[in-house]
Amino acid sequence: QVHVVESGGGLVQAGGSLRLSCVRSGRIRSLNNMAWYRQVPGREREFVASITSDGTTKYADSLKGRFTISRESGSNTMYLQMENLKPEDTAVYYCNADLVTFQGSRRTFGGRGTQVTVSS
């Protein structure tokens, strides 16, 4: 069974930095991409960034230059480095993994999220 677990959230002052981690476990056939989303209560989930198995990255236009997505080579861990954080970045951040399971099905797995709170 595949699991995805986020960590690294917390309380930070505006202008500060945080690094979120996402660890994927479980046996799979292949990984298509992994992505970060975020959600504020009462609002729709918002795309943050994604990275494909070959390292191609994509960002929400509004976050380019402040957020960096990366993966450890040969690892099941993905990161989101967030710089110059703003109060409007406050949200629950979720990790998704789009992959082909060991049984051969293409599925997306998500975690429970990690809370990021930026104080002004």
Short mmCIF file of C-alpha atoms in Angstrom, two decimals:
data_model
loop_
_atom_site.label_atom_id
_atom_site.label_comp_id
_atom_site.label_asym_id
_atom_site.label_seq_id
_atom_site.Cartn_x
_atom_site.Cartn_y
_atom_site.Cartn_z
CA GLN A 1 0.00 0.00 0.00
CA VAL A 2 1.28 3.44 -0.93
CA HIS A 3 1.40 6.17 1.67
CA VAL A 4 2.28 9.84 1.43
CA VAL A 5 3.20 11.82 4.53
CA GLU A 6 3.90 15.53 4.73
CA SER A 7 5.92 17.25 7.44
CA GLY A 8 7.77 20.46 8.16
CA GLY A 9 4.93 22.88 8.66
CA GLY A 10 4.78 25.31 11.54
CA LEU A 11 4.49 28.91 12.64
CA VAL A 12 6.86 31.42 11.09
CA GLN A 13 7.03 35.19 10.91
CA ALA A 14 6.51 37.02 7.65
CA GLY A 15 9.74 37.06 5.68
CA GLY A 16 10.85 33.76 7.13
CA SER A 17 11.44 30.38 5.50
CA LEU A 18 10.22 26.83 5.86
CA ARG A 19 11.02 23.57 4.14
CA LEU A 20 8.27 21.03 3.77
CA SER A 21 8.97 17.36 3.18
CA CYS A 22 6.87 14.67 1.57
CA VAL A 23 7.82 11.03 1.97
CA ARG A 24 6.28 8.36 -0.21
CA SER A 25 6.37 4.76 0.91
CA GLY A 26 5.17 1.51 -0.59
CA ARG A 27 6.16 -0.45 -3.64
CA ILE A 28 5.26 1.03 -7.03
CA ARG A 29 5.99 0.41 -10.69
CA SER A 30 6.67 3.98 -11.69
CA LEU A 31 6.24 7.56 -10.60
CA ASN A 32 4.76 10.16 -12.94
CA ASN A 33 4.98 13.25 -10.84
CA MET A 34 4.61 14.63 -7.37
CA ALA A 35 3.00 17.91 -6.48
CA TRP A 36 2.21 20.33 -3.69
CA TYR A 37 -1.17 21.92 -3.21
CA ARG A 38 -2.46 24.17 -0.48
CA GLN A 39 -5.86 24.98 0.92
CA VAL A 40 -7.34 27.62 3.15
CA PRO A 41 -10.61 26.80 4.94
CA GLY A 42 -13.57 27.83 2.82
CA ARG A 43 -11.53 28.05 -0.36
CA GLU A 44 -10.64 25.63 -3.13
CA ARG A 45 -7.42 23.71 -3.07
CA GLU A 46 -4.73 25.61 -4.96
CA PHE A 47 -1.86 24.21 -7.04
CA VAL A 48 1.56 25.20 -5.72
CA ALA A 49 4.20 23.25 -7.64
CA SER A 50 4.95 19.91 -9.26
CA ILE A 51 7.94 17.87 -10.32
CA THR A 52 8.03 14.99 -12.79
CA SER A 53 10.09 11.83 -12.59
CA ASP A 54 12.69 13.41 -14.88
CA GLY A 55 12.92 16.53 -12.75
CA THR A 56 10.80 18.93 -14.76
CA THR A 57 9.24 21.49 -12.46
CA LYS A 58 6.16 23.67 -12.69
CA TYR A 59 4.99 26.44 -10.38
CA ALA A 60 1.95 28.54 -9.77
CA ASP A 61 2.73 31.88 -11.39
CA SER A 62 2.15 33.79 -8.17
CA LEU A 63 4.71 31.69 -6.30
CA LYS A 64 7.59 31.63 -8.78
CA GLY A 65 10.78 32.91 -7.27
CA ARG A 66 9.80 32.25 -3.66
CA PHE A 67 9.03 28.52 -3.67
CA THR A 68 11.29 25.75 -4.91
CA ILE A 69 10.26 22.13 -5.39
CA SER A 70 12.87 19.39 -5.45
CA ARG A 71 13.40 15.67 -5.07
CA GLU A 72 16.30 13.72 -3.68
CA SER A 73 17.88 11.55 -6.35
CA GLY A 74 17.19 7.90 -5.62
CA SER A 75 14.92 8.83 -2.74
CA ASN A 76 11.20 8.82 -2.12
CA THR A 77 11.35 12.28 -0.60
CA MET A 78 10.18 15.53 -2.14
CA TYR A 79 10.66 19.01 -0.71
CA LEU A 80 9.13 22.43 -0.94
CA GLN A 81 11.46 25.22 0.08
CA MET A 82 9.50 28.36 0.85
CA GLU A 83 11.24 31.70 1.17
CA ASN A 84 10.07 35.20 2.08
CA LEU A 85 6.82 33.82 3.42
CA LYS A 86 3.77 36.06 3.57
CA PRO A 87 0.64 35.85 5.73
CA GLU A 88 -1.34 34.90 2.63
CA ASP A 89 0.78 31.74 2.37
CA THR A 90 -0.95 30.47 5.47
CA ALA A 91 -2.69 27.22 4.54
CA VAL A 92 -2.61 23.48 4.89
CA TYR A 93 -0.09 22.14 2.40
CA TYR A 94 -0.75 18.78 0.79
CA CYS A 95 1.48 16.43 -1.18
CA ASN A 96 0.19 14.31 -4.05
CA ALA A 97 1.90 11.45 -5.83
CA ASP A 98 0.70 10.45 -9.32
CA LEU A 99 2.02 6.97 -9.97
CA VAL A 100 1.48 3.46 -11.28
CA THR A 101 0.98 1.02 -8.45
CA PHE A 102 2.73 -2.31 -8.17
CA GLN A 103 -0.52 -3.86 -9.36
CA GLY A 104 -0.42 -1.73 -12.52
CA SER A 105 -3.07 0.91 -11.81
CA ARG A 106 -2.46 4.60 -12.29
CA ARG A 107 -3.54 6.40 -9.14
CA THR A 108 -2.98 9.58 -7.18
CA PHE A 109 -2.18 9.31 -3.49
CA GLY A 110 -2.33 12.20 -1.08
CA GLY A 111 -1.36 12.91 2.47
CA ARG A 112 -3.17 14.54 5.36
CA GLY A 113 -1.33 17.82 4.98
CA THR A 114 0.87 19.99 7.13
CA GLN A 115 -0.20 23.36 8.50
CA VAL A 116 1.82 26.44 7.62
CA THR A 117 1.01 29.62 9.50
CA VAL A 118 2.72 32.90 8.69
CA SER A 119 2.30 35.71 11.18
CA SER A 120 2.51 39.36 10.23
#
